[in-house]
Amino acid sequence: MSFAGKAYVVDIEFVWGYQVGIAGLSKSPPTFLYPPPTTVLGAIAEAVGRSEGLGEASYVNIYRSMTRSLLSINMRPLNYIPVRHKDVNRILMVSTKTSKKLGKKTFQYPHPLDLGGSFDAPSRGKTIASPIMNDEPPKLRIVIVWKEPPEIRESRQHVMISPQHIWRIHRLGTKEGVVSVTQVSTYNASQISSDDVVTRFSFPVNVVEKVFFISGSDWVFEAYSDPYSMDPSSVSYVAGKTLTYAVPYVKNPFETPSARVKVSSCGIPLRVGDEVVIGVRNC
């Protein structure tokens, strides 16, 4: 069976970086080196909800509509090295506890009469997008391929995701991870007949049989929540429903990491413009 779909190539520019904590760990979680695919889909879901006036309650339905027809989501950094670190952040502490200050009674926090006990200051992981070339902003290029543009039916509204929605992405991860979309291009994606291809974008290693990283290439491996699953990403990650991605790591602005891969029967090699990306099919 041959697959074809609608592809969107999106360039995202960072202000400083992003904060995407790893689910299921302590209150001081480390961050991912690169934004997970589910984080990108969540950013689109928020942009669609805000554009159409649907509100936060509709985000889950929007997200599931996108995963239902998703063929591929891949990325590569254009001009930055991700640098992970942790710093102390003052955050609201949502809890139920007994307060000595309020007469040793149990209250839900945060509480207006005990502001000192309503906050915490854990260290939180962040990823700085450090530019390789100082005269160029740090950017990430993302390719998303759907069998057809997702349709969202919510509150008697019928919405088709379009480039106008993707242009409205304004953050990745937490609200502090402010970004700007600098380019959105659309293509018709088509399946490549050969299962032996060369790609410059991230790919899930679960759907390839062999990988040869071309000389001079640096790649990293991260396990992300399965973006093709209908379950919420935090639930699927904690449950172990993950996909391990190989992601190119750019250290030299004059070299682009690439890999030759042999795609298994569970993968889909797709051509998007002049690029090749690896998608996932149901197996």
Short mmCIF file of C-alpha atoms in Angstrom, two decimals:
data_model
loop_
_atom_site.label_atom_id
_atom_site.label_comp_id
_atom_site.label_asym_id
_atom_site.label_seq_id
_atom_site.Cartn_x
_atom_site.Cartn_y
_atom_site.Cartn_z
CA MET A 1 0.00 0.00 0.00
CA SER A 2 1.38 3.42 -0.97
CA PHE A 3 1.01 6.35 1.40
CA ALA A 4 0.72 10.03 0.53
CA GLY A 5 -0.20 13.03 2.60
CA LYS A 6 -0.02 16.73 3.32
CA ALA A 7 3.26 17.95 4.80
CA TYR A 8 4.09 21.12 6.72
CA VAL A 9 7.69 22.31 7.10
CA VAL A 10 7.93 24.70 10.04
CA ASP A 11 10.91 26.79 11.14
CA ILE A 12 10.85 27.87 14.78
CA GLU A 13 13.15 30.51 16.27
CA PHE A 14 13.95 30.47 19.99
CA VAL A 15 14.23 33.45 22.31
CA TRP A 16 16.46 31.54 24.74
CA GLY A 17 15.41 27.87 24.61
CA TYR A 18 12.70 25.69 26.13
CA GLN A 19 11.67 23.75 29.23
CA VAL A 20 10.14 20.31 28.69
CA GLY A 21 10.39 18.26 31.89
CA ILE A 22 10.56 14.47 31.82
CA ALA A 23 7.27 13.09 33.20
CA GLY A 24 7.08 10.82 36.21
CA LEU A 25 10.18 12.04 38.02
CA SER A 26 10.62 14.28 41.08
CA LYS A 27 9.60 17.91 41.42
CA SER A 28 13.06 18.78 40.02
CA PRO A 29 12.91 16.94 36.69
CA PRO A 30 15.61 17.18 34.03
CA THR A 31 14.63 18.44 30.60
CA PHE A 32 14.79 16.83 27.19
CA LEU A 33 17.67 17.80 24.92
CA TYR A 34 15.24 18.46 22.05
CA PRO A 35 11.49 19.22 22.13
CA PRO A 36 9.57 15.91 21.97
CA PRO A 37 7.16 15.41 19.05
CA THR A 38 4.24 15.41 21.50
CA THR A 39 5.31 18.86 22.72
CA VAL A 40 5.15 20.16 19.14
CA LEU A 41 1.68 18.67 18.66
CA GLY A 42 0.60 20.19 21.97
CA ALA A 43 1.83 23.61 20.82
CA ILE A 44 -0.27 23.27 17.65
CA ALA A 45 -3.30 22.16 19.69
CA GLU A 46 -2.99 25.27 21.86
CA ALA A 47 -2.63 27.49 18.78
CA VAL A 48 -5.75 25.97 17.20
CA GLY A 49 -7.74 26.33 20.44
CA ARG A 50 -6.74 29.97 20.85
CA SER A 51 -7.40 30.79 17.18
CA GLU A 52 -10.86 29.26 17.17
CA GLY A 53 -11.87 30.34 20.68
CA LEU A 54 -12.28 26.73 21.83
CA GLY A 55 -10.51 26.96 25.20
CA GLU A 56 -8.31 24.58 27.13
CA ALA A 57 -11.01 21.92 27.58
CA SER A 58 -10.86 21.20 23.85
CA TYR A 59 -7.09 20.64 23.66
CA VAL A 60 -7.28 16.87 24.26
CA ASN A 61 -9.79 16.44 21.44
CA ILE A 62 -7.65 18.58 19.11
CA TYR A 63 -4.54 16.59 20.04
CA ARG A 64 -6.23 13.25 19.37
CA SER A 65 -7.52 14.51 16.02
CA MET A 66 -3.94 15.24 15.01
CA THR A 67 -2.52 11.87 16.10
CA ARG A 68 -5.30 9.96 14.35
CA SER A 69 -3.98 10.75 10.85
CA LEU A 70 -0.32 11.42 11.70
CA LEU A 71 2.20 9.81 9.36
CA SER A 72 5.43 11.45 10.42
CA ILE A 73 6.90 14.12 12.69
CA ASN A 74 10.62 14.82 12.48
CA MET A 75 13.04 17.63 13.26
CA ARG A 76 16.59 18.88 12.93
CA PRO A 77 18.37 21.87 14.52
CA LEU A 78 19.50 24.53 12.04
CA ASN A 79 21.82 26.75 14.06
CA TYR A 80 22.04 25.76 17.70
CA ILE A 81 23.55 23.39 20.20
CA PRO A 82 21.18 22.36 23.04
CA VAL A 83 22.70 22.96 26.48
CA ARG A 84 20.92 21.46 29.49
CA HIS A 85 21.09 22.98 32.95
CA LYS A 86 19.04 23.46 36.13
CA ASP A 87 18.23 26.59 38.08
CA VAL A 88 16.01 27.46 41.04
CA ASN A 89 12.48 28.62 40.26
CA ARG A 90 9.79 30.00 42.57
CA ILE A 91 6.57 28.10 41.85
CA LEU A 92 3.10 27.76 43.31
CA MET A 93 2.77 24.61 45.42
CA VAL A 94 -0.58 22.89 44.82
CA SER A 95 -1.26 20.56 47.75
CA THR A 96 -3.43 19.75 50.76
CA LYS A 97 -1.59 20.10 54.06
CA THR A 98 -1.87 21.09 57.71
CA SER A 99 -0.80 24.65 58.46
CA LYS A 100 0.65 25.66 61.82
CA LYS A 101 0.17 29.29 60.88
CA LEU A 102 -3.59 28.73 60.38
CA GLY A 103 -4.21 26.88 63.62
CA LYS A 104 -2.98 23.40 62.65
CA LYS A 105 -5.94 22.88 60.35
CA THR A 106 -5.87 21.27 56.93
CA PHE A 107 -6.24 23.55 53.94
CA GLN A 108 -5.84 23.39 50.22
CA TYR A 109 -2.81 25.29 48.97
CA PRO A 110 -1.99 27.83 47.64
CA HIS A 111 -3.80 29.74 50.41
CA PRO A 112 -4.14 33.56 50.56
CA LEU A 113 -3.62 33.65 54.33
CA ASP A 114 -0.37 31.66 54.17
CA LEU A 115 1.57 32.97 51.19
CA GLY A 116 4.87 31.79 52.63
CA GLY A 117 3.65 28.20 52.62
CA SER A 118 2.06 28.49 49.19
CA PHE A 119 5.31 28.53 47.25
CA ASP A 120 8.24 26.23 46.71
CA ALA A 121 11.65 26.74 45.08
CA PRO A 122 12.82 23.53 43.39
CA SER A 123 15.48 23.41 40.69
CA ARG A 124 13.97 22.91 37.23
CA GLY A 125 15.64 21.65 34.10
CA LYS A 126 15.92 23.96 31.08
CA THR A 127 17.51 23.63 27.65
CA ILE A 128 19.32 26.67 26.26
CA ALA A 129 19.43 26.94 22.46
CA SER A 130 22.98 28.20 22.07
CA PRO A 131 23.54 29.54 18.52
CA ILE A 132 26.49 28.17 16.57
CA MET A 133 26.84 31.26 14.38
CA ASN A 134 26.29 34.48 16.34
CA ASP A 135 24.88 36.36 13.36
CA GLU A 136 22.11 33.76 12.94
CA PRO A 137 19.25 33.07 15.39
CA PRO A 138 18.87 29.57 16.88
CA LYS A 139 16.26 27.66 14.87
CA LEU A 140 14.62 24.27 14.73
CA ARG A 141 13.08 22.86 11.54
CA ILE A 142 10.11 20.52 11.97
CA VAL A 143 8.41 18.38 9.33
CA ILE A 144 4.88 17.12 10.04
CA VAL A 145 3.06 14.80 7.63
CA TRP A 146 -0.61 13.89 7.92
CA LYS A 147 -2.57 11.58 5.64
CA GLU A 148 -4.94 14.52 5.36
CA PRO A 149 -5.16 17.78 7.33
CA PRO A 150 -6.77 16.93 10.70
CA GLU A 151 -10.41 17.90 11.14
CA ILE A 152 -11.60 18.96 14.59
CA ARG A 153 -15.24 18.87 15.57
CA GLU A 154 -15.75 20.72 18.83
CA SER A 155 -18.67 22.71 20.24
CA ARG A 156 -20.56 22.56 16.92
CA GLN A 157 -17.50 23.91 15.15
CA HIS A 158 -15.76 22.20 12.26
CA VAL A 159 -12.09 23.22 12.04
CA MET A 160 -9.48 22.08 9.54
CA ILE A 161 -5.89 22.62 10.69
CA SER A 162 -4.13 25.00 8.31
CA PRO A 163 -0.85 26.98 8.09
CA GLN A 164 -2.67 29.94 9.66
CA HIS A 165 -2.96 27.92 12.87
CA ILE A 166 0.68 26.81 12.84
CA TRP A 167 1.83 30.41 12.41
CA ARG A 168 0.26 31.15 15.81
CA ILE A 169 2.55 28.82 17.79
CA HIS A 170 4.15 31.03 20.42
CA ARG A 171 5.79 28.61 22.88
CA LEU A 172 7.24 25.13 23.22
CA GLY A 173 6.89 23.39 26.58
CA THR A 174 6.25 25.71 29.50
CA LYS A 175 5.00 29.27 29.00
CA GLU A 176 8.53 30.61 29.51
CA GLY A 177 9.73 28.82 26.36
CA VAL A 178 8.73 31.64 24.01
CA VAL A 179 9.29 31.00 20.29
CA SER A 180 8.52 32.61 16.95
CA VAL A 181 7.47 30.80 13.80
CA THR A 182 9.51 32.20 10.90
CA GLN A 183 8.36 29.95 8.07
CA VAL A 184 5.53 27.54 7.26
CA SER A 185 5.68 25.73 3.91
CA THR A 186 3.27 23.12 2.59
CA TYR A 187 4.12 20.14 0.40
CA ASN A 188 2.53 17.00 -0.95
CA ALA A 189 4.38 14.11 0.68
CA SER A 190 4.78 10.81 -1.14
CA GLN A 191 6.09 7.41 -0.15
CA ILE A 192 9.51 6.43 -1.53
CA SER A 193 9.61 2.99 -3.15
CA SER A 194 13.07 2.14 -1.79
CA ASP A 195 13.47 1.13 1.87
CA ASP A 196 17.14 2.26 1.86
CA VAL A 197 17.25 6.07 2.16
CA VAL A 198 19.38 8.93 3.48
CA THR A 199 17.78 11.39 5.90
CA ARG A 200 18.89 14.56 7.68
CA PHE A 201 15.98 14.56 10.14
CA SER A 202 15.27 12.75 13.38
CA PHE A 203 13.66 9.32 13.08
CA PRO A 204 12.28 6.64 15.42
CA VAL A 205 14.83 3.83 15.64
CA ASN A 206 12.01 1.35 16.39
CA VAL A 207 11.00 1.34 12.71
CA VAL A 208 14.40 0.87 11.07
CA GLU A 209 16.40 -2.32 10.62
CA LYS A 210 19.84 -0.86 9.98
CA VAL A 211 21.43 2.55 10.53
CA PHE A 212 24.72 3.90 9.21
CA PHE A 213 25.62 7.34 10.51
CA ILE A 214 27.57 9.04 7.74
CA SER A 215 31.10 10.11 8.66
CA GLY A 216 31.25 13.44 10.46
CA SER A 217 27.68 13.13 11.78
CA ASP A 218 26.79 13.44 15.45
CA TRP A 219 23.48 12.04 16.69
CA VAL A 220 21.83 11.67 20.10
CA PHE A 221 19.11 9.30 21.27
CA GLU A 222 16.10 10.25 23.38
CA ALA A 223 12.98 8.28 24.36
CA TYR A 224 9.81 10.34 23.82
CA SER A 225 6.14 9.68 24.45
CA ASP A 226 4.67 7.95 21.42
CA PRO A 227 3.22 10.77 19.25
CA TYR A 228 1.13 8.22 17.35
CA SER A 229 -0.69 7.09 20.51
CA MET A 230 -4.14 8.42 21.42
CA ASP A 231 -3.22 8.45 25.12
CA PRO A 232 -2.07 11.68 26.84
CA SER A 233 1.70 11.98 26.48
CA SER A 234 2.47 12.03 30.22
CA VAL A 235 0.39 8.87 30.78
CA SER A 236 1.98 7.00 27.88
CA TYR A 237 5.51 8.01 28.95
CA VAL A 238 5.07 6.78 32.52
CA ALA A 239 3.48 3.57 31.17
CA GLY A 240 6.53 2.97 28.99
CA LYS A 241 4.79 3.63 25.65
CA THR A 242 7.72 5.46 24.14
CA LEU A 243 9.55 5.78 20.84
CA THR A 244 13.32 6.18 20.87
CA TYR A 245 14.36 8.84 18.37
CA ALA A 246 17.76 9.47 16.83
CA VAL A 247 18.17 13.25 16.55
CA PRO A 248 20.97 15.04 14.64
CA TYR A 249 23.35 17.04 16.81
CA VAL A 250 24.82 20.00 14.94
CA LYS A 251 28.24 21.24 16.11
CA ASN A 252 29.58 22.66 12.86
CA PRO A 253 27.43 25.12 10.87
CA PHE A 254 29.04 23.93 7.63
CA GLU A 255 28.14 20.26 8.10
CA THR A 256 24.69 18.70 8.25
CA PRO A 257 24.44 15.33 10.04
CA SER A 258 22.88 12.61 7.91
CA ALA A 259 22.21 8.89 8.22
CA ARG A 260 21.55 6.04 5.81
CA VAL A 261 18.76 3.85 7.14
CA LYS A 262 17.02 0.70 6.03
CA VAL A 263 13.37 1.12 6.93
CA SER A 264 11.42 -1.85 8.34
CA SER A 265 7.88 -2.82 7.39
CA CYS A 266 6.65 -0.62 10.29
CA GLY A 267 8.26 2.51 8.83
CA ILE A 268 7.42 4.76 5.90
CA PRO A 269 10.14 6.60 3.93
CA LEU A 270 8.55 9.84 2.71
CA ARG A 271 9.73 12.53 0.33
CA VAL A 272 8.83 16.08 1.32
CA GLY A 273 10.16 18.55 -1.21
CA ASP A 274 13.91 17.90 -1.39
CA GLU A 275 14.00 16.15 1.99
CA VAL A 276 13.46 12.56 3.14
CA VAL A 277 11.81 11.74 6.48
CA ILE A 278 10.90 8.48 8.20
CA GLY A 279 7.30 7.98 9.35
CA VAL A 280 5.44 5.25 11.20
CA ARG A 281 2.65 2.99 10.04
CA ASN A 282 0.41 0.77 12.17
CA CYS A 283 1.94 -2.70 12.54
#
